[in-house]
Amino acid sequence: MQWSRRRDSIASPACFPSREAGVSPSELPATPMMKQYLEIKRHYPDAILFYRMGDFYEMFLEDALVASSILDIALTSRNKNDEHPIPMCGVPYRSAQGYVAKLIERGHKVAICEQAEDPALAKGLVKREVVRIVTPGMVVEEGLLDQSAPNYVLAVYPEKSTHGIAFLDISTADFRVTEAEALHAVFEEISRVAPREILLPESIRDAGRWAAFLDGLSGILVSRLPEADFDPIANRQMLCRHLGTVSLEGYGCEHVHAGVAAAGALFRYVESTQKRPLDHITRITAYSLSDELILDDATCRNLELLRNLRDGGKQGTLLDVLDRTVTAMGARLIRHWIRHPLRRVETIDQRIEAVGEALHAPTTRRSVREHLKQIGDLERIASRIALDRCTPRDFLALKTSLFALPELYDLLKTCESPLLQEARNTDSLEPLLALARLIERAVREDAPPTLAEGGVIRRGFDAELDALIDTGSHSKEFLLALEVQERAATGISSLKVRYNKVFGYYIEVPKSQTEAVPAHYVRKQTLVNAERYITDELKQFELRITGAEERRIALETELFHRLRQTVCDHIPEIQTTAAFLAQTDCLFSLAEAADLYGYCKPEIHLQGNIRIEDGRHPVIERFLPPGRFVPNSIELDDTRNQVLIITGPNMAGKSTILRQTALQVILAHMGSYVPAKNASIALTDRIFSRIGALDNIAGGQSTFLVEMQETANILNNATPKSLIILDEIGRGTSTYDGFSIAWATAGYLHDLQGKGVKTLFATHYHEMTELERIKPRVRNFSIAVKERKDEIVFLHKLHKGGTSRSYGIQVARLAGMPESVILHAKSVLRDIEEGKHSFTGSTKPALTIGKPVVQQLSLFEPDTHPVIERLKSIDVMNMTPLEALNCLHELFMIVMKGNSE
Ligand SMILES: Nc1ncnc2c1ncn2[C@@H]1O[C@H](COP(=O)(O)OP(=O)(O)O)[C@@H](O)[C@H]1O
Ligand SMILES: [Mg+2]
């Protein structure tokens, strides 16, 4: 091929200073090919163009510079002697997938440009066109996807006072829309969805809050689409047309105006990248944020729901404990359930009921799970088939999965719960089984991974194909017979009839016997010891064989595509079945966890209280020997026990109690059983958590600023129906600042909207226990430790009342600090407690450790202290949290000044 002869020189990247990489098209040698290249590239300026040339995809110019360095492949030049050499690099067509994956991983888009006609037949330059654009969110190939996580592309559209949000996983056809008013809610929802790619209209400029938010995202591709792509009316019509409906009412989307605008833009984008109809997208689901218990990103991280803080892995997460799913679809769905707990009593109860039923039927459960194991990833198989990116093995997996259904449905038929009743609908099974039988008749069990070489269609499926295959397999007999015949005719006993890829069929005669070769033998090739010939008869045979082979592959391809089309017609049913199976897998997985770990059935209600009897931490208890985790009871309500201040020394178990309470509430809202003896849980709208800086170092965010941002988010967005856990807030700054922030925050939450919000507040500032005296719904709790001489024993048991000691020195000893340091620390502590030494370094006692009350209380006693005067001038109800903090700081400065005078 002409091109490959020119692929000669390996130039070092230094030959192409960036100025040259950006050679303007007018400066380039205007070969027809380069013209074609530039014309195609013009339409895909933001993608790396893979330009197909024979067995390679070539990249040129800037694309070549970028790709060669990412892919670590040689950068060459197309015309190195020219004034403007054109940088280029290439990857073999057969192994392109891995290279594409690498570029995608680095946030690039790749446009795949193929030859659109057979080069052998083309007159002049081969026509080429882009057949698909691969972006991080547009991947469907099995090897490129994490099978237990979704792969979403998300679009946002701001419209008047609201924002439409739509997202789609093209590999599963999961397509959802919603709306959020406030920008922070939009950002939260984006974080929850965790898309690989975000689409925004041009009008959202990179300014202000969007810029800050987008900056904080890493590894997510953000693309801008023209405003017109978001046209709400046109998009609604287009979606109706695609779904074959007159309105979007049936999908609950009719009123989701901005959401549909975003969904339409997203759909157009996906269509433009796939360049084929998206037949597998058969539904769109509208949901409301008010139907879910909202967990912001920080809370999800802090509670280690899906990823641990240590290395971001699954180990030690709630997911790890709960995920007993056996299908890929179930594995993805249970993540979704954890991240999106429900907020409607009826839907939660339905799940709890089904989990209970599965729990109490262990034999059925075991069989159901065994049967589920045979089921492949129907959602993704269906998508690959619809997008024509499937392999013969996808069909085999589909067949096996469908054949497993009747027995599975039989087992489930006995279940009473509404969520499992779909299994009684065996009528829906018949068309799918017919499909499975068709696949069984059509596809060979040992089909190769691709269609390219044929060998996919089973014998007996198509008579013509069988005949063609027979021609091929009879060829051996023919060649043997020919050999015998020619030996006899020529008398050359060592004559052989053979085949090789380069020369095709030939007759080989050793040099010593060539005299006996008849005249009609035509010489084809000369070797050192032999001559090779062809005869008319052998040539005829060869034509017949190759013709049959070509026809066979063409016919197999055609049959395979017809089969694909038949499967496509059933995609909606396959998807419905897949959804039911995924849900069943999750329900049984929750039942399995409940059984394995001894969980109880929670009660979800609309009253305001949360009562957990003997609750445990689902993850920590798994790391301890059986029975070693100390259960704790907790009671929260809106009347007396609203803000619980939990004190106790380090390592006592404060963080554990906080987290386990939040986890129980999440579990109950997902419809799971919970690790407790009894649990009665108020329907909750949001859970917020703030984990003190030092506890969160693993998250890489130990700055005080982040701590304050998260706290501000809580104060600004909590409602009386929320649950808040605050763990050691204020720890990331000086003691005075920290304490004053903790104090002000707890007070603010107690007074929130005149009602207060349920809060668990763990702190090592014992002074916080004073709050109980002045706020009616604050209660003190502490975690018991037993003192034995200088030693302490952690009991991990929560009980009423505060603690006045921190036992820090004892903990230091436990940790193995040198005895001399321990002794020194003790004497300093004694001095401070006796007022001889201040822990700020000054000689006068400041806020004393161990005896906080004296100084703290004086703040609130009726007196004419300047602090009281200042306090009287404050309008607490109309202060922002920040003003409150500033004011507190001011108050403390007054006190401090008073102390040092
Ligand atoms: N209820 C409990 N039963 C058994 N061990 C516990 C319990 N609570 C905590 N622990 C153990 O104590 C360790 C420290 O608990 P943590 O909650 O981090 O303490 P704190 O926040 O008070 O410093 C935990 O990692 C766990 O191993
Ligand atoms: Mg802690």
mmCIF file of N, CA, C and O and ligand atoms in Angstrom, residues 650-651 654-656 695 727-728 731 762, ligand 2:
data_model
loop_
_atom_site.group_PDB
_atom_site.id
_atom_site.type_symbol
_atom_site.label_atom_id
_atom_site.label_comp_id
_atom_site.label_asym_id
_atom_site.label_seq_id
_atom_site.Cartn_x
_atom_site.Cartn_y
_atom_site.Cartn_z
ATOM 1 N N ASN A 650 -11.013 9.879 73.884
ATOM 2 C CA ASN A 650 -10.659 9.330 72.581
ATOM 3 C C ASN A 650 -10.760 7.820 72.623
ATOM 4 O O ASN A 650 -10.402 7.212 73.621
ATOM 5 N N MET A 651 -11.214 7.242 71.551
ATOM 6 C CA MET A 651 -11.296 5.782 71.423
ATOM 7 C C MET A 651 -12.452 5.183 72.206
ATOM 8 O O MET A 651 -12.602 3.965 72.255
ATOM 9 N N LYS A 654 -17.285 7.247 70.330
ATOM 10 C CA LYS A 654 -18.218 8.334 69.987
ATOM 11 C C LYS A 654 -18.539 8.317 68.487
ATOM 12 O O LYS A 654 -19.697 8.326 68.095
ATOM 13 N N SER A 655 -17.486 8.305 67.705
ATOM 14 C CA SER A 655 -17.715 8.336 66.247
ATOM 15 C C SER A 655 -18.542 7.134 65.810
ATOM 16 O O SER A 655 -19.402 7.233 64.939
ATOM 17 N N THR A 656 -18.265 6.009 66.446
ATOM 18 C CA THR A 656 -18.975 4.787 66.072
ATOM 19 C C THR A 656 -20.475 4.932 66.296
ATOM 20 O O THR A 656 -21.283 4.577 65.439
ATOM 21 N N ASP A 695 -10.226 13.501 61.953
ATOM 22 C CA ASP A 695 -10.757 12.171 61.694
ATOM 23 C C ASP A 695 -10.816 11.874 60.211
ATOM 24 O O ASP A 695 -11.111 10.777 59.794
ATOM 25 N N ASP A 727 -19.250 15.350 64.243
ATOM 26 C CA ASP A 727 -18.225 14.628 64.991
ATOM 27 C C ASP A 727 -17.026 15.538 65.207
ATOM 28 O O ASP A 727 -16.297 15.829 64.252
ATOM 29 N N GLU A 728 -16.880 15.999 66.417
ATOM 30 C CA GLU A 728 -15.691 16.780 66.759
ATOM 31 C C GLU A 728 -15.524 17.991 65.864
ATOM 32 O O GLU A 728 -14.442 18.239 65.352
ATOM 33 N N ARG A 731 -12.409 20.935 65.606
ATOM 34 C CA ARG A 731 -11.157 20.358 66.040
ATOM 35 C C ARG A 731 -9.968 20.852 65.200
ATOM 36 O O ARG A 731 -8.848 20.811 65.634
ATOM 37 N N ALA A 762 -20.809 14.736 68.796
ATOM 38 C CA ALA A 762 -19.720 14.173 69.598
ATOM 39 C C ALA A 762 -18.647 15.228 69.759
ATOM 40 O O ALA A 762 -18.321 15.939 68.804
HETATM 41 MG MG MG B 2 -13.984 9.937 66.938
#
